[in-house]
Structures are given as C-alpha cells and as structure tokens.
Coordinates of C-alpha atoms in Angstrom, one line a residue:
Chain A
M53 CA -0.1 0.1 0.1
P54 CA 1.8 3.1 -1.4
S55 CA 2.5 5.4 1.8
S56 CA 3.3 9.1 1.3
S57 CA 5.0 9.1 4.6
S58 CA 7.7 7.0 3.0
S59 CA 9.6 10.5 2.4
S60 CA 10.3 11.0 6.3
R61 CA 11.3 7.4 6.5
R62 CA 13.9 7.8 3.9
R63 CA 15.2 10.9 5.5
G64 CA 18.4 9.3 7.0
R65 CA 19.5 8.0 4.0
N66 CA 19.7 11.4 2.0
K67 CA 22.7 13.3 2.2
A68 CA 20.7 16.6 2.9
P69 CA 23.1 19.1 2.3
S70 CA 23.7 18.0 -1.2
L71 CA 20.0 18.1 -2.3
A72 CA 19.5 22.0 -2.2
P73 CA 22.0 22.9 -4.9
E74 CA 21.1 19.8 -7.4
L75 CA 17.5 21.1 -7.1
A76 CA 18.5 24.6 -7.9
E77 CA 20.4 23.3 -10.8
V78 CA 17.4 21.4 -12.0
A79 CA 15.0 24.1 -11.9
S80 CA 17.1 26.4 -14.0
D81 CA 17.4 24.9 -17.6
E82 CA 16.9 21.3 -17.9
V83 CA 13.0 21.0 -17.5
D84 CA 10.9 22.6 -20.3
L85 CA 7.6 23.5 -18.4
P86 CA 7.5 25.8 -15.7
L87 CA 7.9 23.7 -12.1
D88 CA 6.1 25.7 -9.6
S89 CA 3.0 27.2 -11.4
P90 CA 0.7 24.6 -12.3
S91 CA -1.9 27.1 -12.7
A92 CA -0.3 28.4 -15.7
V93 CA -2.0 25.5 -17.4
H94 CA -4.4 26.6 -20.2
H95 CA -8.0 25.1 -20.7
N96 CA -6.4 22.6 -23.2
L97 CA -4.0 20.0 -21.8
Y98 CA -0.8 21.0 -23.2
P99 CA 0.2 24.9 -23.8
A100 CA 0.2 25.2 -27.4
Q101 CA 3.1 27.4 -28.2
R102 CA 5.2 24.0 -27.2
P103 CA 5.6 23.0 -31.0
A104 CA 6.1 19.4 -30.1
V105 CA 2.9 18.9 -28.5
Q106 CA -0.4 19.0 -30.8
N107 CA -4.0 18.9 -29.8
P108 CA -4.7 15.8 -27.9
S109 CA -5.7 12.9 -30.4
P110 CA -9.4 11.9 -30.5
P111 CA -10.8 10.3 -27.9
G112 CA -10.6 6.4 -28.3
A113 CA -7.4 6.5 -30.0
Q114 CA -5.6 6.5 -26.8
A115 CA -8.1 4.5 -24.8
H116 CA -7.3 1.1 -23.3
R117 CA -3.7 1.8 -22.5
A118 CA -2.3 -0.7 -20.4
M119 CA 0.0 0.4 -17.7
L120 CA 3.4 0.7 -19.2
A121 CA 7.1 0.0 -18.6
S122 CA 8.1 1.6 -21.9
S123 CA 7.0 1.0 -25.4
S124 CA 7.9 3.1 -28.2
S125 CA 4.8 4.2 -29.9
S126 CA 6.2 7.3 -31.2
S127 CA 5.8 6.3 -34.6
S128 CA 2.2 7.2 -35.1
S129 CA 2.5 10.5 -33.1
G130 CA 5.4 11.4 -35.4
R131 CA 3.0 10.7 -38.2
R132 CA 0.1 13.0 -36.5
R133 CA 2.7 15.7 -36.1
G134 CA 3.9 15.6 -39.7
R135 CA 0.3 15.7 -41.0
R136 CA -0.6 18.8 -39.1
G137 CA 2.5 20.8 -39.5
R138 CA 4.0 23.2 -37.2
K139 CA 3.5 26.8 -37.4
G140 CA 5.6 28.0 -34.5
P141 CA 4.2 29.9 -31.6
A142 CA 0.4 29.3 -32.3
P143 CA -2.2 31.0 -30.3
A144 CA -3.6 28.8 -27.7
T145 CA -6.0 26.4 -29.1
V146 CA -9.3 25.5 -27.1
V147 CA -10.1 22.0 -26.9
A148 CA -13.5 21.4 -27.6
P149 CA -15.5 20.0 -24.4
A150 CA -16.4 16.9 -26.4
A151 CA -12.6 16.1 -27.0
V152 CA -12.4 15.1 -23.4
E153 CA -9.9 12.1 -23.7
A154 CA -11.0 8.7 -22.9
R155 CA -8.9 6.8 -20.2
D156 CA -9.2 3.5 -19.5
W157 CA -9.9 3.6 -15.7
A158 CA -11.3 0.3 -15.7
E159 CA -7.9 -1.3 -16.7
L160 CA -5.9 0.0 -13.8
P161 CA -3.7 -2.6 -12.1
M162 CA -5.6 -4.4 -9.3
D163 CA -3.4 -3.1 -6.7
I164 CA -4.0 0.4 -7.7
L165 CA -7.6 -0.1 -7.9
T166 CA -7.8 -1.4 -4.4
A167 CA -5.5 1.3 -3.1
L168 CA -7.9 3.8 -4.6
L169 CA -11.0 1.9 -3.2
H170 CA -9.6 1.8 0.3
K171 CA -10.1 5.6 0.5
L172 CA -13.7 5.0 0.2
D173 CA -15.9 3.9 3.2
H174 CA -17.9 0.8 3.1
I175 CA -21.3 2.2 2.1
E176 CA -19.7 4.3 -0.5
I177 CA -18.0 1.3 -2.3
L178 CA -21.4 -1.1 -1.8
M179 CA -23.6 1.6 -3.6
G180 CA -21.1 3.5 -6.0
A181 CA -17.6 2.2 -6.7
G182 CA -18.4 -1.6 -6.5
Q183 CA -21.1 -1.4 -9.1
V184 CA -19.2 0.4 -11.9
C185 CA -17.9 -2.4 -13.8
R186 CA -16.3 -5.9 -13.5
S187 CA -12.7 -4.9 -12.6
W188 CA -14.0 -2.4 -10.0
R189 CA -16.4 -4.9 -8.4
S190 CA -13.6 -7.5 -8.2
A191 CA -11.5 -4.7 -6.4
A192 CA -14.3 -3.9 -4.3
R193 CA -14.6 -7.5 -2.8
D194 CA -11.1 -7.6 -2.2
V195 CA -11.1 -4.5 -0.2
A196 CA -14.2 -5.5 1.7
V197 CA -12.2 -8.9 2.9
R198 CA -8.8 -6.8 3.2
R199 CA -10.6 -4.2 5.6
S200 CA -12.0 -7.1 8.0
A201 CA -8.6 -8.7 7.8
G202 CA -7.0 -5.2 8.5
Q203 CA -9.3 -4.9 11.5
C204 CA -9.0 -8.5 12.4
E205 CA -12.4 -8.2 13.8
A206 CA -15.5 -9.5 12.0
F207 CA -16.5 -11.1 9.0
W208 CA -20.4 -10.9 8.3
G209 CA -21.6 -12.7 5.2
E210 CA -25.3 -13.1 4.2
Y211 CA -26.1 -15.2 1.1
A212 CA -23.1 -14.4 -0.9
A213 CA -20.5 -16.3 0.8
D214 CA -19.2 -19.6 -0.2
E215 CA -16.3 -21.9 0.7
D216 CA -13.8 -20.2 -1.6
L217 CA -14.6 -16.9 0.0
L218 CA -14.0 -18.5 3.5
H219 CA -10.7 -19.9 2.5
F220 CA -9.7 -16.4 0.9
L221 CA -10.6 -14.9 4.3
G222 CA -8.8 -17.4 6.0
D223 CA -5.5 -16.7 4.2
R224 CA -6.2 -13.0 4.7
A225 CA -7.5 -12.5 8.3
P226 CA -6.0 -15.6 10.4
S227 CA -6.7 -13.8 13.6
L228 CA -10.4 -13.1 12.8
K229 CA -12.4 -13.0 16.0
S230 CA -15.9 -13.2 14.9
L231 CA -17.4 -15.0 11.9
C232 CA -21.0 -14.7 10.8
L233 CA -22.9 -16.4 8.0
I234 CA -26.5 -15.9 7.4
S235 CA -28.4 -17.8 4.8
C236 CA -25.3 -19.0 3.1
Y237 CA -26.4 -22.0 1.1
H238 CA -23.4 -22.4 -0.9
V239 CA -21.4 -23.2 2.1
L240 CA -21.4 -27.0 2.3
E241 CA -19.0 -29.7 3.8
G242 CA -15.9 -27.6 2.9
F243 CA -16.8 -25.5 5.8
A244 CA -15.0 -27.8 8.3
E245 CA -11.7 -27.3 6.2
A246 CA -12.3 -23.6 6.1
I247 CA -12.9 -23.1 9.9
K248 CA -9.5 -24.3 10.6
K249 CA -8.1 -21.2 9.4
F250 CA -9.6 -19.3 12.1
P251 CA -7.9 -20.6 15.5
L252 CA -8.6 -17.3 17.3
L253 CA -12.1 -17.1 16.6
E254 CA -14.3 -16.1 19.6
E255 CA -17.4 -16.0 18.1
L256 CA -19.5 -17.8 15.5
E257 CA -22.8 -17.6 14.0
L258 CA -24.3 -19.8 11.6
S259 CA -28.1 -18.9 10.9
L260 CA -30.3 -20.4 8.3
C261 CA -27.2 -22.2 6.7
P262 CA -29.2 -25.6 6.0
N263 CA -25.9 -27.1 4.4
I264 CA -23.6 -26.9 7.4
S265 CA -25.0 -29.6 9.7
G266 CA -24.3 -32.8 11.4
N267 CA -21.5 -35.3 10.6
H268 CA -19.0 -34.2 12.9
V269 CA -18.6 -30.7 11.7
F270 CA -19.1 -28.9 15.1
E271 CA -16.6 -31.3 16.7
V272 CA -13.9 -29.7 13.9
V273 CA -15.2 -26.3 15.0
G274 CA -14.8 -26.9 18.9
I275 CA -11.2 -28.4 18.2
A276 CA -10.1 -25.8 15.5
C277 CA -11.5 -22.7 17.4
P278 CA -10.5 -23.5 21.2
Q279 CA -11.3 -19.8 22.2
L280 CA -14.8 -19.9 20.9
R281 CA -17.1 -18.1 23.4
R282 CA -20.1 -17.4 21.5
F283 CA -22.0 -19.9 19.3
R284 CA -25.2 -19.4 17.3
L285 CA -26.9 -22.0 15.5
S286 CA -30.3 -21.1 14.1
N287 CA -32.4 -23.4 11.9
Q288 CA -35.2 -21.9 10.1
C289 CA -37.8 -24.1 11.5
F290 CA -38.1 -27.1 14.0
F291 CA -38.7 -30.4 12.0
S292 CA -39.4 -33.4 14.2
F293 CA -37.7 -36.9 13.3
E294 CA -39.1 -39.9 15.1
E295 CA -36.9 -43.0 15.0
S296 CA -40.2 -45.4 15.9
E297 CA -41.0 -47.3 12.9
D298 CA -44.4 -45.7 12.8
N299 CA -43.2 -42.8 11.3
Y300 CA -43.5 -43.2 7.7
S301 CA -41.0 -40.8 6.7
F302 CA -38.3 -43.6 7.9
E303 CA -39.9 -46.4 6.4
G304 CA -37.2 -48.7 4.8
S305 CA -34.5 -46.1 5.8
E306 CA -31.3 -47.7 7.3
D307 CA -29.9 -44.6 8.8
V308 CA -30.7 -43.7 12.5
Y309 CA -30.7 -40.2 12.7
N310 CA -28.8 -38.8 15.9
K311 CA -30.5 -35.9 17.1
D312 CA -27.7 -35.3 19.3
E313 CA -25.0 -35.2 16.4
E314 CA -24.7 -31.5 16.8
A315 CA -24.8 -31.2 20.3
Q316 CA -22.1 -33.6 20.8
G317 CA -19.8 -31.7 18.6
I318 CA -20.9 -28.3 20.4
A319 CA -19.8 -30.1 23.6
T320 CA -16.1 -29.6 22.4
M321 CA -16.5 -25.9 22.7
H322 CA -15.2 -25.8 26.2
E323 CA -15.1 -21.9 26.4
L324 CA -18.5 -21.3 25.8
R325 CA -20.1 -18.5 27.7
S326 CA -23.2 -18.1 25.4
L327 CA -25.1 -20.8 23.3
Q328 CA -28.1 -20.3 21.1
L329 CA -29.6 -23.0 19.3
F330 CA -32.8 -22.4 17.6
A331 CA -35.1 -25.0 16.3
N332 CA -32.4 -27.8 16.9
N333 CA -33.2 -31.4 17.1
I334 CA -31.2 -31.8 20.4
T335 CA -32.7 -33.8 23.3
N336 CA -32.2 -34.1 26.8
A337 CA -29.0 -36.3 26.6
G338 CA -27.5 -33.6 24.3
L339 CA -28.3 -30.8 26.4
T340 CA -26.6 -32.5 29.5
T341 CA -23.4 -33.5 27.3
I342 CA -23.3 -29.8 26.7
L343 CA -23.9 -28.6 30.3
D344 CA -21.4 -31.1 31.4
N345 CA -18.7 -30.2 29.1
C346 CA -19.1 -26.3 29.0
P347 CA -18.7 -25.5 32.5
H348 CA -18.6 -21.7 31.5
L349 CA -21.9 -21.5 29.9
E350 CA -24.0 -18.4 31.2
S351 CA -26.8 -17.9 28.9
P352 CA -27.9 -21.1 26.8
D353 CA -30.9 -20.4 24.6
I354 CA -32.6 -23.4 23.2
R355 CA -35.9 -22.0 22.0
H356 CA -37.9 -24.2 19.7
C357 CA -35.6 -27.2 20.4
F358 CA -38.7 -29.1 21.0
N359 CA -37.0 -32.4 21.7
V360 CA -35.7 -31.2 25.2
N361 CA -37.9 -32.0 27.8
M362 CA -37.0 -29.7 30.8
E363 CA -37.9 -32.1 33.8
A364 CA -36.5 -31.7 37.3
T365 CA -33.0 -33.2 36.8
L366 CA -32.3 -30.9 33.9
L367 CA -33.6 -28.0 35.5
A368 CA -31.4 -28.6 38.6
K369 CA -28.4 -28.7 36.5
C370 CA -29.3 -25.3 35.1
S371 CA -29.9 -23.6 38.3
H372 CA -26.5 -21.9 38.5
I373 CA -27.4 -20.5 35.0
K374 CA -28.7 -16.8 34.9
A375 CA -30.0 -16.3 31.5
L376 CA -31.6 -19.6 30.4
R377 CA -34.2 -19.7 27.5
L378 CA -36.2 -22.5 27.1
P379 CA -38.0 -24.2 24.0
Y380 CA -41.5 -22.6 24.7
D381 CA -40.0 -19.1 25.6
S382 CA -41.3 -16.3 23.9
T383 CA -39.8 -15.5 20.6
D384 CA -40.7 -11.9 20.5
D385 CA -36.9 -10.8 20.6
Y386 CA -35.9 -13.4 18.0
D387 CA -34.4 -11.7 15.1
F388 CA -35.2 -14.1 12.4
Q389 CA -38.7 -14.9 11.2
V390 CA -40.3 -17.5 13.6
Q391 CA -41.7 -20.5 11.8
A392 CA -44.1 -23.1 13.0
P393 CA -42.6 -26.3 13.7
V394 CA -43.2 -29.4 11.5
W395 CA -44.2 -32.5 13.3
S396 CA -43.9 -35.6 11.6
G397 CA -46.0 -38.7 12.4
Y398 CA -48.2 -38.7 15.6
D399 CA -45.9 -36.9 17.9
L400 CA -47.7 -35.7 20.9
G401 CA -44.9 -37.2 23.3
I402 CA -43.7 -33.5 24.0
Q403 CA -44.3 -32.5 27.4
S404 CA -44.5 -29.0 28.2
D405 CA -44.2 -27.2 31.6
S406 CA -46.4 -24.5 30.5
D407 CA -50.0 -24.5 29.9
E408 CA -50.0 -22.7 26.7
C409 CA -50.7 -24.5 23.5
F410 CA -47.7 -25.5 21.8
Y411 CA -49.0 -25.0 18.5
G412 CA -50.4 -21.8 16.8
G413 CA -49.6 -19.2 19.4
P414 CA -49.2 -15.7 18.6
D415 CA -45.5 -16.1 17.7
Y416 CA -46.0 -18.5 15.1
I417 CA -46.7 -17.5 11.4
L418 CA -49.5 -19.7 9.8
D419 CA -49.8 -19.9 6.2
S420 CA -53.2 -20.3 4.7
D421 CA -53.0 -24.1 4.6
E422 CA -51.9 -24.5 7.9
Y423 CA -54.7 -22.0 9.1
D424 CA -57.4 -24.1 7.5
D425 CA -56.0 -27.1 9.0
Y426 CA -56.2 -25.4 12.2
C427 CA -59.8 -24.5 11.9
D428 CA -60.8 -28.1 11.0
P429 CA -62.4 -29.7 13.8
H430 CA -61.7 -33.2 12.5
R431 CA -58.0 -32.5 13.4
Y432 CA -59.0 -32.2 16.9
L433 CA -59.0 -35.0 19.5
D434 CA -60.4 -34.0 22.9
G435 CA -59.9 -30.4 22.4
V436 CA -56.1 -30.7 21.5
Y437 CA -55.0 -30.1 18.0
L438 CA -53.4 -32.8 16.6
G439 CA -50.9 -30.9 14.0
R440 CA -50.5 -32.4 10.7
P441 CA -50.3 -34.9 9.2
F442 CA -51.7 -37.1 11.7
R443 CA -52.5 -40.9 11.6
R444 CA -55.7 -42.2 13.4
S445 CA -54.3 -45.5 13.4
R446 CA -52.5 -45.1 16.6
Chain B
M93 CA 25.3 4.0 -3.6
A94 CA 28.5 6.0 -3.8
A95 CA 28.3 9.7 -3.9
A96 CA 29.2 11.7 -7.0
P97 CA 32.8 12.4 -6.5
S98 CA 33.4 16.3 -5.6
G99 CA 33.7 18.5 -8.6
S100 CA 31.9 16.2 -11.3
R101 CA 28.5 16.6 -12.3
T102 CA 25.7 15.1 -10.2
R103 CA 24.2 12.3 -11.8
M104 CA 20.6 12.6 -13.2
V105 CA 17.9 10.4 -13.8
T106 CA 16.0 11.4 -17.2
L107 CA 12.4 10.5 -17.9
I108 CA 11.5 10.6 -21.7
S109 CA 8.1 11.7 -22.7
K110 CA 6.0 11.2 -25.6
G111 CA 7.5 13.2 -28.3
G112 CA 11.0 12.7 -27.1
R113 CA 11.0 15.3 -24.6
N114 CA 13.5 15.1 -21.7
F115 CA 12.8 15.7 -18.0
K116 CA 15.4 15.2 -15.4
M117 CA 15.7 14.9 -11.8
P118 CA 18.8 14.3 -9.6
E119 CA 19.7 10.8 -8.7
A120 CA 19.1 11.5 -5.1
V121 CA 15.6 12.6 -5.7
A122 CA 14.9 9.6 -7.8
L123 CA 16.1 7.5 -5.1
V124 CA 13.9 9.0 -2.6
S125 CA 10.7 9.3 -4.7
S126 CA 10.8 6.2 -7.1
R127 CA 11.1 2.5 -6.0
S128 CA 11.8 1.5 -9.4
C129 CA 14.9 3.9 -9.5
R130 CA 16.2 2.6 -6.1
E131 CA 16.0 -1.1 -7.3
A132 CA 17.5 -0.1 -10.8
L133 CA 20.3 2.2 -9.3
D134 CA 21.5 -0.7 -7.0
Y135 CA 22.3 -2.6 -10.3
I136 CA 23.6 0.2 -12.6
E137 CA 26.8 1.3 -12.4
Y138 CA 27.6 4.6 -13.9
R139 CA 30.3 5.0 -16.7
G140 CA 31.4 8.8 -17.0
N141 CA 28.3 11.2 -17.0
N142 CA 25.7 8.6 -18.1
T143 CA 22.4 9.3 -16.7
M144 CA 19.6 6.7 -16.5
M145 CA 17.1 7.1 -18.8
I146 CA 13.5 6.0 -18.4
K147 CA 11.3 5.6 -21.4
L148 CA 7.7 6.9 -20.9
L149 CA 6.9 7.3 -24.6
D150 CA 3.3 6.7 -24.2
I151 CA 2.8 9.5 -21.9
D152 CA 2.6 13.2 -22.7
P153 CA 5.0 15.7 -21.7
K154 CA 2.7 17.3 -19.1
P155 CA 2.1 14.6 -16.7
V156 CA 5.7 13.4 -17.0
S157 CA 6.8 17.1 -15.8
M158 CA 4.3 17.3 -13.1
L159 CA 5.7 13.8 -12.0
V160 CA 9.3 15.2 -11.9
N161 CA 7.9 18.4 -10.2
F162 CA 6.2 16.3 -7.5
C163 CA 9.5 14.2 -6.9
N164 CA 11.6 17.1 -6.6
H165 CA 9.1 18.8 -4.2
M166 CA 8.7 15.7 -1.9
A167 CA 12.5 15.2 -1.9
A168 CA 13.0 18.9 -0.6
A169 CA 10.0 18.5 1.8
A170 CA 11.9 15.5 3.2
T171 CA 14.8 17.4 4.3
S172 CA 13.1 19.9 6.3
A173 CA 12.0 19.2 9.7
A174 CA 8.4 17.7 10.0
S175 CA 6.3 20.2 11.9
D176 CA 2.3 20.9 11.8
D177 CA 3.4 24.0 9.6
A178 CA 5.3 22.1 7.2
A179 CA 2.4 19.6 7.0
Q180 CA 0.2 22.4 6.4
R181 CA 2.3 23.8 3.6
M182 CA 2.5 20.4 1.9
R183 CA -1.3 20.0 2.0
E184 CA -1.5 23.5 0.5
W185 CA 1.1 22.7 -2.2
E186 CA -0.8 19.3 -3.1
E187 CA -4.0 21.3 -3.6
R188 CA -2.4 23.7 -6.0
F189 CA -0.6 20.8 -7.8
L190 CA -3.8 18.9 -8.6
G191 CA -5.6 22.2 -9.1
D192 CA -9.2 22.6 -10.7
D193 CA -7.6 22.2 -14.2
V194 CA -6.4 18.8 -13.6
D195 CA -9.2 16.6 -15.2
Q196 CA -9.5 12.9 -15.1
A197 CA -7.6 12.4 -18.4
L198 CA -4.5 14.1 -16.9
L199 CA -5.1 12.6 -13.6
Y200 CA -5.0 9.1 -15.4
D201 CA -1.9 9.9 -17.2
L202 CA -0.1 11.3 -14.0
L203 CA -1.0 8.0 -12.4
S204 CA 0.4 6.0 -15.3
A205 CA 3.7 7.9 -15.2
A206 CA 3.8 7.5 -11.4
I207 CA 2.9 3.6 -11.8
S208 CA 5.7 3.3 -14.2
I209 CA 8.3 4.3 -11.8
Q210 CA 6.6 3.2 -8.8
A211 CA 6.3 6.6 -7.2
D212 CA 4.4 5.8 -4.3
G213 CA 3.8 9.2 -2.8
L214 CA 2.1 10.5 -6.5
I215 CA 0.3 7.2 -6.6
D216 CA -1.2 7.9 -3.2
L217 CA -2.0 11.6 -4.0
V218 CA -3.8 10.7 -7.1
C219 CA -5.8 8.0 -5.7
K220 CA -6.8 10.3 -3.0
R221 CA -8.2 12.9 -5.5
V222 CA -9.9 10.5 -7.5
A223 CA -11.5 9.0 -4.3
H224 CA -12.5 12.4 -3.5
M225 CA -14.1 13.0 -6.9
I226 CA -16.0 9.8 -6.8
K227 CA -17.0 9.9 -3.2
G228 CA -20.8 9.6 -2.6
K229 CA -21.6 9.1 -6.3
T230 CA -23.8 6.6 -7.9
P231 CA -22.4 4.1 -10.1
Q232 CA -23.5 5.9 -13.3
E233 CA -22.2 9.1 -12.1
I234 CA -18.8 7.6 -11.5
R235 CA -19.0 6.1 -15.0
T236 CA -19.8 9.3 -16.4
I237 CA -17.0 11.1 -14.5
L238 CA -14.2 8.8 -15.6
G239 CA -15.6 7.4 -18.9
I240 CA -16.1 3.8 -17.9
Q241 CA -18.2 1.5 -19.6
D242 CA -20.7 -0.8 -17.6
D243 CA -19.7 -4.4 -18.4
L244 CA -21.5 -6.0 -15.5
T245 CA -23.0 -9.3 -16.4
P246 CA -26.6 -10.1 -15.4
D247 CA -25.5 -12.6 -13.0
Q248 CA -23.4 -9.9 -11.5
R249 CA -26.2 -7.3 -11.4
D250 CA -28.6 -10.0 -9.6
E251 CA -25.8 -10.6 -7.0
I252 CA -25.3 -6.9 -6.3
R253 CA -29.0 -6.6 -5.9
T254 CA -29.0 -9.3 -3.2
D255 CA -25.9 -8.4 -1.7
N256 CA -27.3 -4.8 -1.1
S257 CA -30.7 -5.9 -0.2
W258 CA -30.1 -5.1 3.4
I259 CA -29.7 -1.5 2.7
D260 CA -32.8 0.8 3.2
I261 CA -33.0 3.0 -0.1

C-alpha cells in the first residue's frame, strides 16, 4: 500500500546538504515546463506554444492503454505531427469539450484499484464504486475482505459467502475473532476445512445455513477454535424426526438419525459462555452433554428445540445459569422470522411445562393451508390440536 | 550508492515522454521518490556522465513534467523538519499541484507515469484525489466522470441486488 509518509522514513538515507544545490540546478534549464506554477495551465492540456505537442488525439485513439513500462509507440505520433505541420508559436487552441480524452480507468492494475477504493468507506463502495464495472467490483470485494482482515475483527456474510470466500478470508484474516454467516446456502462440507483457518475465533454464528450440519462438523469447530465463547446455530424451523417404525418418513431407511450429533460437537467448545440453538433437534441427552462439558456456559438459549423436555434433573443442572431460554419461551426478541414447527408422524410425546398451546400461538406464522387445518374440527381430539399430518391408526 | 565525486557533475535520472521530451531529476531525488529507481540504481554502474534514462513514450509531456515536479518537491520537503506548519504547507502545495484544471485524463496520465516508476507518494495523492471525486456518487455518475463502460453481467447485477438488499434505499 503506497504511503506518502515514506519520504520522512527515508530522510536518514539522504545526504541532506547536497540536495539543495542539485534542485537549484534542475530548476534552471533542464526542464521545459514551469515547475512551480501548475496554475499556468491553459484550458487545453498542453500549452500550444510548445511545438512538439499538438492537440490531443481524438478520444478512443488513446483509450485502453495498459500500464506501461516503456514501449515505443512514437511512430504514430510522429505521423500525426507531420500531417498537422508546425506553425511556430501558435495562439492557444481551445479543446472542444467533447474532445475530453478517454482513459481506461477500468484497466488500472488491481493493486492500484484496491488502493483507490480503500480510500472510500464501506457504504460508498457498496452503493457506488463497487457497481461500476467488473474490474472495480472485483477490487471492491477484495477491499471488503482486506478491511475485515486489517481490523482483525469480524466478517459477516449474508447469502453471498461460499467456501472459496472463506478460504480467502482465512488466508487474509487468520486472526479473525468473529464470523457470522447467514443464509449461506453455498457453504457445504468444505466449511469444516475452512474453519481451521480461524484458530482465534471467539464468536461464530451460523444462521439459516442448511448445508452446514451434522457429521462431526461442530466437533471440528470446537477443536479448531478453542477460544470460541459465543456460538449461535439457528435453523429455519423445527422439524421433528421420529425413530420409531411408526414414522412413515423413515420407512425402509437404514440410517438412524442422531439428534444429538450437533450437540456432541458443541460439547467440544469448552470455553462457551453463550450458546443459542434455535429449532435444533437436540434432546435432553445432548443438552446434558453440553452442560457437562461447557462449565462456563452463562446463557444457553434453546428456544424451539422441542425435543428437550425440561424435567427436574435438567432444571437442577441449570440452576446456576442466569439467562436460560427454554424451548417454549417467547420469541418476541428473536431476530429471524419464526416459523411454525413441523411435526412428522403422531408426535404428541412432547411434554410442556407451561399450559400454553404448543402450536399456533401468536409467535407463529401460519400460512393459509396451516390455518385451514387449524380450523378443521376433524383435526382435534379432545380439544387438543393434533397437528398435521396425523395418523388415526395409533 | 557512492556519492558523486566532488567537482564532477551530479548524476541525473532522465524521463523521456511522448514526443521525445526530456525531464531530468537528480539521482538523489529519484532514489527518494521512486522504488523502480532505487532498485535499478542498485544494479547500474555509471560510466562517466551517463544518466539513467526511463522511457515513458506513451505518456504526454505534461504529466511527466508534473511527476518530476512532484518528486523534486517531495524530496525537498523530506529534508526539512517535520512540523504542523510544514504539513500544512505540504497540503496546500498538493492542492495547488492538483488544481481545478487537472481533469480525469490528466490524473490518469499522472497515475500512469507514477506507476511506471513506482512513485508511491504520487500514486497515493492521485488516488486520494480520484476517491474524492467519486465519493458518494452513484455508479452511473462515476462512469460518466471517468468514462467507464458498464460491463457487468446480468448475474453480477443480480448478486449486487441481493448483496445490497439489507440497505434501506
């Protein structure tokens, strides 16, 4: 990154006393144009009394000039000069406004572009410079990542993040403290590899990223990020799986779904102070494992984790915890859209501590189909709504 | 780098612009201002009075002369004591240097010249000026100011819309 303070750094190298006379020498005869009066410039770019310099060439002729070392293209200018002839000191010619030269600002070298964009703030780049053209957009993304890297603080990605970006981020910002991915559908199994690049991570949020799940990925996180203090894993909606053979979803299925797979991974995050799981399939066993292995946990939030049944033993285990949010607690302050849980099979085994209805309360958003079901008297048994779908055979 | 022996002519670095115009600065100035010169002068041994020639044949004389002007000024400023006063004078000089008459074409040529010899100080100054020109402008305004073509693909436009959807417009 070019720095204009470099001149003071190099002061020591210069032989200061010798500079002044050399400058005086230069100022006298060698240079053709006046040095200290840039305001002497006329409307056209080049004072016309210099015979070697003609009117600027028409726009387009000079466009798309790559950054140069040196290349001799003086032949064409020589031709032009010959055609127009020289007439000695000519009156200053005024360039017509339309003859403003084209310059290829899109083709600047990437490091210069990023240096330029670094001087704008985040919003200015998002709303302006980052949308100008392809190369500028590229540079803008680079700046966004470098900024996060420079501050070593946080990276928030919504929708757009993918595994490549995470790896890139990991290379640039290995001391990242906070990573938050929301609705990043393109982050898949590669997340487990990428997260290893953030050993100093203290805060991780994965919200509505349906493809980061299960399969030991959180165990990897716990080991890769030993200083993780805050972890948030938010699913879109609670989806209940039943392992009993009555459940038609698992007919013929060989796999036993381990509802506590993620909880077991989370249990490796020994430094956790804050944990939020929303609409997770964790059960009592999983929660117990977490509580046993995360001794510093201060504020667990397990709203909509309806497989957890907060009976006496578990409540006792949580008695020292100040800010406990339970599955049926209010979601008024939840920052994503709350969706109604989906029950598969005949699943009324959920015990609830509270008397309130566990389906269709004011926190839930029912679409029209759900509302029709809700109003269908045939879906009620003894005044209790059976949810959908339900099986009469039980 | 050995100093020029006393009594002999100071060694110069010459920049050659389009049209074969020469602009010279003392080697010491070049060393301070230009990374390329620093690197090159490490390897070049002077015989007699040869000066180092740098060809910038694609660039018009005016930006090249401004580049030399800038380098001379920065080198002189580096030798004087740092103070708030000096910093203020430098800022004022920079504002005059890139006065209102300096349009985007000249800025671009100046940037080209500075990049050619890796004159970091001038690169930074021009970038500051261009950033100032496009600050707070819409993409189309920026394209108009700098004469850039919009070559974004439809996919990229969609991505931008999605990425920016959190912003209240």
